[in-house]
Short mmCIF file of C-alpha atoms in Angstrom, two decimals:
data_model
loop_
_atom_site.label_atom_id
_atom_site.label_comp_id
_atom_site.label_asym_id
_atom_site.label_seq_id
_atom_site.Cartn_x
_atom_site.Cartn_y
_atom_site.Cartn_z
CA UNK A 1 0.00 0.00 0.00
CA UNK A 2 1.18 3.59 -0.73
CA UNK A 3 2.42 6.04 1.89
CA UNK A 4 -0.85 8.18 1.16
CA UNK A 5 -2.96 5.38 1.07
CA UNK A 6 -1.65 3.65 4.41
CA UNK A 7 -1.82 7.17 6.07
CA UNK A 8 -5.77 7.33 5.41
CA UNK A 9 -6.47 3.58 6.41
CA UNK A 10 -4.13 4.67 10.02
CA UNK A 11 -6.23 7.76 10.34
CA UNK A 12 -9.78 5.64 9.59
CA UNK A 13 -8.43 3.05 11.87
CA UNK A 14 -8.17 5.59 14.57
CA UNK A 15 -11.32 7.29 13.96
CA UNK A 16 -12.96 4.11 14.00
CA UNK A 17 -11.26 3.44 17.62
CA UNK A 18 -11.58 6.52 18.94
CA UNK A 19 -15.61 6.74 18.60
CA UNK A 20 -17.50 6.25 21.60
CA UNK A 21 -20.19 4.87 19.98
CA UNK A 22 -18.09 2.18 18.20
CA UNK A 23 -17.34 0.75 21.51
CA UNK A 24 -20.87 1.21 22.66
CA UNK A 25 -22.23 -0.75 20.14
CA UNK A 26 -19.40 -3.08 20.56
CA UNK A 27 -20.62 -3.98 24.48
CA UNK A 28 -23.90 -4.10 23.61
CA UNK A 29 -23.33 -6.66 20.92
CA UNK A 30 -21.50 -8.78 23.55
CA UNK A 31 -23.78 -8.29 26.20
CA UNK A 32 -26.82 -9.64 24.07
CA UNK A 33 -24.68 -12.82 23.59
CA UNK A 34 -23.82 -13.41 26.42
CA UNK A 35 -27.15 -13.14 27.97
CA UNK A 36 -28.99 -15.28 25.31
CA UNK A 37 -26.49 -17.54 24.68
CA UNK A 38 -26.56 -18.79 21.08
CA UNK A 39 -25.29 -21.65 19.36
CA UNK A 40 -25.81 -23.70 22.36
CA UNK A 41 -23.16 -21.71 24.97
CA UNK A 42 -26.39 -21.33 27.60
CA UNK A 43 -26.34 -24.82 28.02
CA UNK A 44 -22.25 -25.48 27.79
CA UNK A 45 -20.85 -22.73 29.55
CA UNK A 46 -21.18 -21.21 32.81
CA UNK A 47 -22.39 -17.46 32.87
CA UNK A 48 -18.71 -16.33 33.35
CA UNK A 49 -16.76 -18.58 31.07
CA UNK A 50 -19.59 -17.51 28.42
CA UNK A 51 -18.93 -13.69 28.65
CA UNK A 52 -15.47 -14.16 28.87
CA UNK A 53 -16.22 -16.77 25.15
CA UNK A 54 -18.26 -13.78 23.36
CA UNK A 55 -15.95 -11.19 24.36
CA UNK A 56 -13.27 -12.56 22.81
CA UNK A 57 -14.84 -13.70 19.64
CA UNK A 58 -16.37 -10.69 18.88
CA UNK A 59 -13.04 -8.92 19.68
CA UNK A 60 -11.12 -11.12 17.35
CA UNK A 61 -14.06 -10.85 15.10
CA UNK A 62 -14.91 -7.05 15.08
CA UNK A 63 -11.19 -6.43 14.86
CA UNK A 64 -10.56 -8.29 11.42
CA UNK A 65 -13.79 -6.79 10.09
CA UNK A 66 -12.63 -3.37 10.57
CA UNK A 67 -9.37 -3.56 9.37
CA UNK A 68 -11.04 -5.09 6.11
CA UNK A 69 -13.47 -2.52 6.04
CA UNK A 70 -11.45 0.59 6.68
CA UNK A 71 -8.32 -1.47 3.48
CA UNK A 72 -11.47 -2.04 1.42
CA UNK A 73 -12.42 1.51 1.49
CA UNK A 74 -9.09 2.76 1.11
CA UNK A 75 -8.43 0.73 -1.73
CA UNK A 76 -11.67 1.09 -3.55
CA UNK A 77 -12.73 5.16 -2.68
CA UNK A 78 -12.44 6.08 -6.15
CA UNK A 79 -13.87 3.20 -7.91
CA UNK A 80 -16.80 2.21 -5.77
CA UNK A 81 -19.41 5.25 -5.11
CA UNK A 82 -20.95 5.10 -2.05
CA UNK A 83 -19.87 4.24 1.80
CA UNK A 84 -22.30 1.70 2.26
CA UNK A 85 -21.50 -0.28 -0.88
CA UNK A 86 -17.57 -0.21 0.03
CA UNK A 87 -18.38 -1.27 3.82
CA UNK A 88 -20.00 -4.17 2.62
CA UNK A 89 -17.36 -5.10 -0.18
CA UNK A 90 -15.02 -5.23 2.68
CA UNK A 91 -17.79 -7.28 5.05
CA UNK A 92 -17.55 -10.12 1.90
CA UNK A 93 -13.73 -10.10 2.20
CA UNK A 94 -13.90 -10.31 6.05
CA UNK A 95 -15.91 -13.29 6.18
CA UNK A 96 -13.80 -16.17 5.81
CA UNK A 97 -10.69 -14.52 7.72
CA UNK A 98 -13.52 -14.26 10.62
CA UNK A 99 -15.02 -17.35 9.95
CA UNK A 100 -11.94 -19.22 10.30
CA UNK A 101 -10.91 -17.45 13.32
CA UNK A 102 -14.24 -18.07 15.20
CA UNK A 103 -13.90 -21.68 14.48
CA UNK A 104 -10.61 -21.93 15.67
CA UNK A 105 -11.92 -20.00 18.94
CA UNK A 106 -14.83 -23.08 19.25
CA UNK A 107 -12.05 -25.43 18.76
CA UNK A 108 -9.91 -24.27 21.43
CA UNK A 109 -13.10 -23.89 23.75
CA UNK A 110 -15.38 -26.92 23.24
CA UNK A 111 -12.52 -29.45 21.37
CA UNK A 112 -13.82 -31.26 18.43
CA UNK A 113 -12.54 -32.26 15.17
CA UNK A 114 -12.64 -29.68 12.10
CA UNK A 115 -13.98 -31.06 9.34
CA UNK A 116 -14.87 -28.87 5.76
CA UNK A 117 -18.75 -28.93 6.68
CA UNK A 118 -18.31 -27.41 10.14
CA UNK A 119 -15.65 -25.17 8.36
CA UNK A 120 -18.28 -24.15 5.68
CA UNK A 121 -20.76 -23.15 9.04
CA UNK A 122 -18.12 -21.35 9.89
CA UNK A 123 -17.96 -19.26 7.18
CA UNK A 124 -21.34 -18.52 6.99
CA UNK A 125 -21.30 -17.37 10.76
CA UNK A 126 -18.68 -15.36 9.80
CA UNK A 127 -20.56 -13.54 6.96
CA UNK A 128 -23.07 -13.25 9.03
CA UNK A 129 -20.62 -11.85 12.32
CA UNK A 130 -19.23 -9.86 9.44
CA UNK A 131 -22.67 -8.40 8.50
CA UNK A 132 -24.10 -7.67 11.89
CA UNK A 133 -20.92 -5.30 12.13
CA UNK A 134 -21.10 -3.67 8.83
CA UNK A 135 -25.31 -2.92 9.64
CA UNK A 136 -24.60 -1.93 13.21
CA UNK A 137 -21.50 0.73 12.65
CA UNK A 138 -23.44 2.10 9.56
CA UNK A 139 -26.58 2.93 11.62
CA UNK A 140 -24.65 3.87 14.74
CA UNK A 141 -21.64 5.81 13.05
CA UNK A 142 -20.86 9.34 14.02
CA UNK A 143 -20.52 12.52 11.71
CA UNK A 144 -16.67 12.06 12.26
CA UNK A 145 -16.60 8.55 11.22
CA UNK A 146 -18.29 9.00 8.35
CA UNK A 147 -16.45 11.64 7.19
CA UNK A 148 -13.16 9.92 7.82
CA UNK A 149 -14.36 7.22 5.34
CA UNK A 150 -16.05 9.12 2.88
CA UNK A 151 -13.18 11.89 2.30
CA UNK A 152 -10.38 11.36 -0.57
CA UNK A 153 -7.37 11.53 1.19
CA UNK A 154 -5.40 15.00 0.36
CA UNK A 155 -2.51 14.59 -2.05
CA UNK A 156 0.74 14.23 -0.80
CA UNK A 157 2.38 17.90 0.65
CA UNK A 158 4.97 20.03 -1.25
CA UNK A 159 7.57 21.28 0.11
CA UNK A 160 5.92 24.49 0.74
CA UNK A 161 3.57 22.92 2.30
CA UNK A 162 5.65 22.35 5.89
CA UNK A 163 6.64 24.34 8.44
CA UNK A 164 9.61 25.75 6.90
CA UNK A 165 6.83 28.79 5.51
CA UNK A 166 5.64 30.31 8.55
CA UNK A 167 3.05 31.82 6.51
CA UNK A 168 0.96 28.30 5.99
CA UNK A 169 0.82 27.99 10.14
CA UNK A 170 -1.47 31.27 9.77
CA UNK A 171 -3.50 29.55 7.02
CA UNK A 172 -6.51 26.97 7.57
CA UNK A 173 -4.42 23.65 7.47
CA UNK A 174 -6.67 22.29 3.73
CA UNK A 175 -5.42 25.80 2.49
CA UNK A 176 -1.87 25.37 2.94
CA UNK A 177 -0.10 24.73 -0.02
CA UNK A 178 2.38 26.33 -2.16
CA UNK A 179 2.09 29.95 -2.50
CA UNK A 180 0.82 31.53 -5.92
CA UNK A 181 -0.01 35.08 -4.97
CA UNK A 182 -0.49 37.73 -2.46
CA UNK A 183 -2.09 41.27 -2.70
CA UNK A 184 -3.28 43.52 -0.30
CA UNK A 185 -6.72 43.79 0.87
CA UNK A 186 -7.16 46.72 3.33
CA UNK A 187 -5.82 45.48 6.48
CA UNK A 188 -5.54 42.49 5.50
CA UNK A 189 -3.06 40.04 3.45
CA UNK A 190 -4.92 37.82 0.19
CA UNK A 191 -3.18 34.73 0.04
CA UNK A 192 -3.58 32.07 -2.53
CA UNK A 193 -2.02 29.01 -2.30
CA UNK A 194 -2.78 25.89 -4.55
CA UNK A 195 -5.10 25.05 -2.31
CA UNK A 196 -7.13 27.88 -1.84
CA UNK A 197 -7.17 31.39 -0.76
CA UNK A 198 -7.66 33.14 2.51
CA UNK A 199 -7.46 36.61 4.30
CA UNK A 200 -5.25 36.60 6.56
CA UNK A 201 -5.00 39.25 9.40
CA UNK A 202 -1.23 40.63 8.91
CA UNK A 203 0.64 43.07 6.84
CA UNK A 204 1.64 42.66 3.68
CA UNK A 205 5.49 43.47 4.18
CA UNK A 206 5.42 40.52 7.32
CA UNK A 207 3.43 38.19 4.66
CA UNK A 208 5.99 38.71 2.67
CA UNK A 209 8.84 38.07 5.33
CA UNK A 210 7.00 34.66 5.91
CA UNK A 211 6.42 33.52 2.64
CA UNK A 212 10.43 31.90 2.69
CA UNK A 213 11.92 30.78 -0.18
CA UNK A 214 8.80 30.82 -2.30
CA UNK A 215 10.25 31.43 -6.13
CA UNK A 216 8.61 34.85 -7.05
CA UNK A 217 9.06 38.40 -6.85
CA UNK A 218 6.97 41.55 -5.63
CA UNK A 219 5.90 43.27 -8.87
CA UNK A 220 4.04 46.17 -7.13
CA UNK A 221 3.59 47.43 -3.96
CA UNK A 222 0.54 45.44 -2.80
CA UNK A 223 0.94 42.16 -5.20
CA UNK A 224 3.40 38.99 -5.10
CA UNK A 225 3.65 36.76 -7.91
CA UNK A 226 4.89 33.00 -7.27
CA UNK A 227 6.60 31.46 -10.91
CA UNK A 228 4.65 29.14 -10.74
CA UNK A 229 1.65 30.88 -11.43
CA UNK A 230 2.84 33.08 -14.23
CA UNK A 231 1.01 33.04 -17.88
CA UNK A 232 2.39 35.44 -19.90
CA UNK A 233 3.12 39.15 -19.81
CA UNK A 234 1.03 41.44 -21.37
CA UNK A 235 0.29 45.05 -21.95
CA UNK A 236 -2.80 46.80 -20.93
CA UNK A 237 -3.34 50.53 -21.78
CA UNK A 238 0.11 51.16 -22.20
CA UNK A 239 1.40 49.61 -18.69
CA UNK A 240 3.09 46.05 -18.30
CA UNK A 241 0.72 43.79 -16.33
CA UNK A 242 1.06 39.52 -15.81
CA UNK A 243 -2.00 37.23 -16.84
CA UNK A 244 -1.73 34.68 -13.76
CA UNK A 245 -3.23 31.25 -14.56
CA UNK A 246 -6.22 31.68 -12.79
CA UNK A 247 -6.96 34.78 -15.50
CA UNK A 248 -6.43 37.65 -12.72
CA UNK A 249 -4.34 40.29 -14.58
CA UNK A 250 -1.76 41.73 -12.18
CA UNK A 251 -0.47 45.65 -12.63
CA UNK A 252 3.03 46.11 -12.67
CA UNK A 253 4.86 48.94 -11.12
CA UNK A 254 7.22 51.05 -13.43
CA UNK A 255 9.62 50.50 -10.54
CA UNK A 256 9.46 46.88 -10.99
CA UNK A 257 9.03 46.29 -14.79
CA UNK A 258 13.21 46.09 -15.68
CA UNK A 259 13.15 43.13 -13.04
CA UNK A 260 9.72 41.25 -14.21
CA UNK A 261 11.03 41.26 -17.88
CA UNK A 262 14.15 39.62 -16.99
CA UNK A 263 12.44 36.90 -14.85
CA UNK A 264 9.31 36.22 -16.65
CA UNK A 265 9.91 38.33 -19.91
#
């Protein structure tokens, strides 16, 4: 898996363990097993050793369906539209891994011989195991959750985009990105990034004191033009002015127009 890629399924994962309501659902799941005792563990187990049974199946169990739910949707974000349909793609792929493991829970709790029937049961209890998780964290997820799962991860950061450019710890952290342009806005400092653009509180001479080794140069007194996001110069009425690529046209000062023809002329 891809840096990018295994940095969303770790962040998922820790959503997904973080929630309250994960765990909530988690206990009550347990608790309902314990109490009614299914598949014959009223009868063959003691109220204890029966807890102490369901709360470690489920725990093996709800712990391989996640991390095939949360790879799954990692894997398949862009191809598969829609959470739900992706959740239960990766409650299909979960189902033998949990099926297998539940068995070999029984086995090491009631004895027995394995044999490809009771492995095929298995299975199916492990769809099923698989399902019940998939329908219950669905209905129960938080806003977070969902979010975490539904978002494409953000593409990988530039190098403008740490903290050597004090100016991106002033920006909103999906805004921070290398910088294109700055002009003045009143009391205020315009930046765009490639990311976005946001007013920032701070004067334009400091913005431009933070903006590091950004490749660019201050073309009049309230603009700053990054390379990157030059189109071509052209003239309007008479004055020098740059076409950025986002098709804002950018005065030049006759101060500045010797230096803006040798860089971008």
């Amino acid at each position: 898996m891809e840096r990018p890629l295994l940095q969303s399924a770790l962040r998922e994962l820790q959503v997904f363990l973080s929630a309250p309501r994960f765990w909530a659902t988690f206990g009550a799941v347990v608790l309902i097993f314990w109490v009614t005792g299914p598949y014959g563990t009223a009868e063959r187990l003691a109220s204890v050793p029966r807890l102490g049974f369901w709360l470690v199946l489920h725990a093996v169990a709800w712990a391989i369906a996640v991390l095939a739910i949360v790879t799954v949707n990692t894997l398949f974000r862009q191809r598969v539209p829609g959470l739900l349909a992706r959740m239960a793609l990766g409650t299909l792929v979960a189902g033998v891994p949990v099926g297998l493991a539940t068995e070999a829970i029984s086995l090491m709790t009631f004895g027995g011989t394995p044999t490809p029937a009771r492995i095929a049961g298995s299975i199916a209890t492990g769809l099923l195991l698989s399902a019940l998780f998939c329908a219950l964290t669905f209905m129960t997820m938080g806003s977070k959750q969902a979010e975490a799962l539904s978002t494409t991860p953000s593409p990988a950061a530039a190098p403008e985009d740490r903290a050597e450019i004090p100016l991106l710890r002033r920006l909103r952290p999906e805004n921070r990105g290398p910088i294109l342009h700055m002009t003045v806005a009143d009391h205020y400092t315009q930046v765009t990034t490639s990311r976005g653009r946001e007013l920032i509180l701070l004067r334009f001479s400091d913005a431009l004191a933070e903006c590091g080794d950004t490749a660019g140069l201050r073309v009049h007194r309230s603009h700053f033009v990054a390379d990157a996001h030059v189109d071509r110069l052209l003239r309007t009425e008479g004055r020098l002015a740059i076409l950025l690529k986002d098709g804002q046209e950018v005065p030049v000062s006759r101060s500045r127009v010797e230096a803006v023809r040798a860089r971008w002329g």
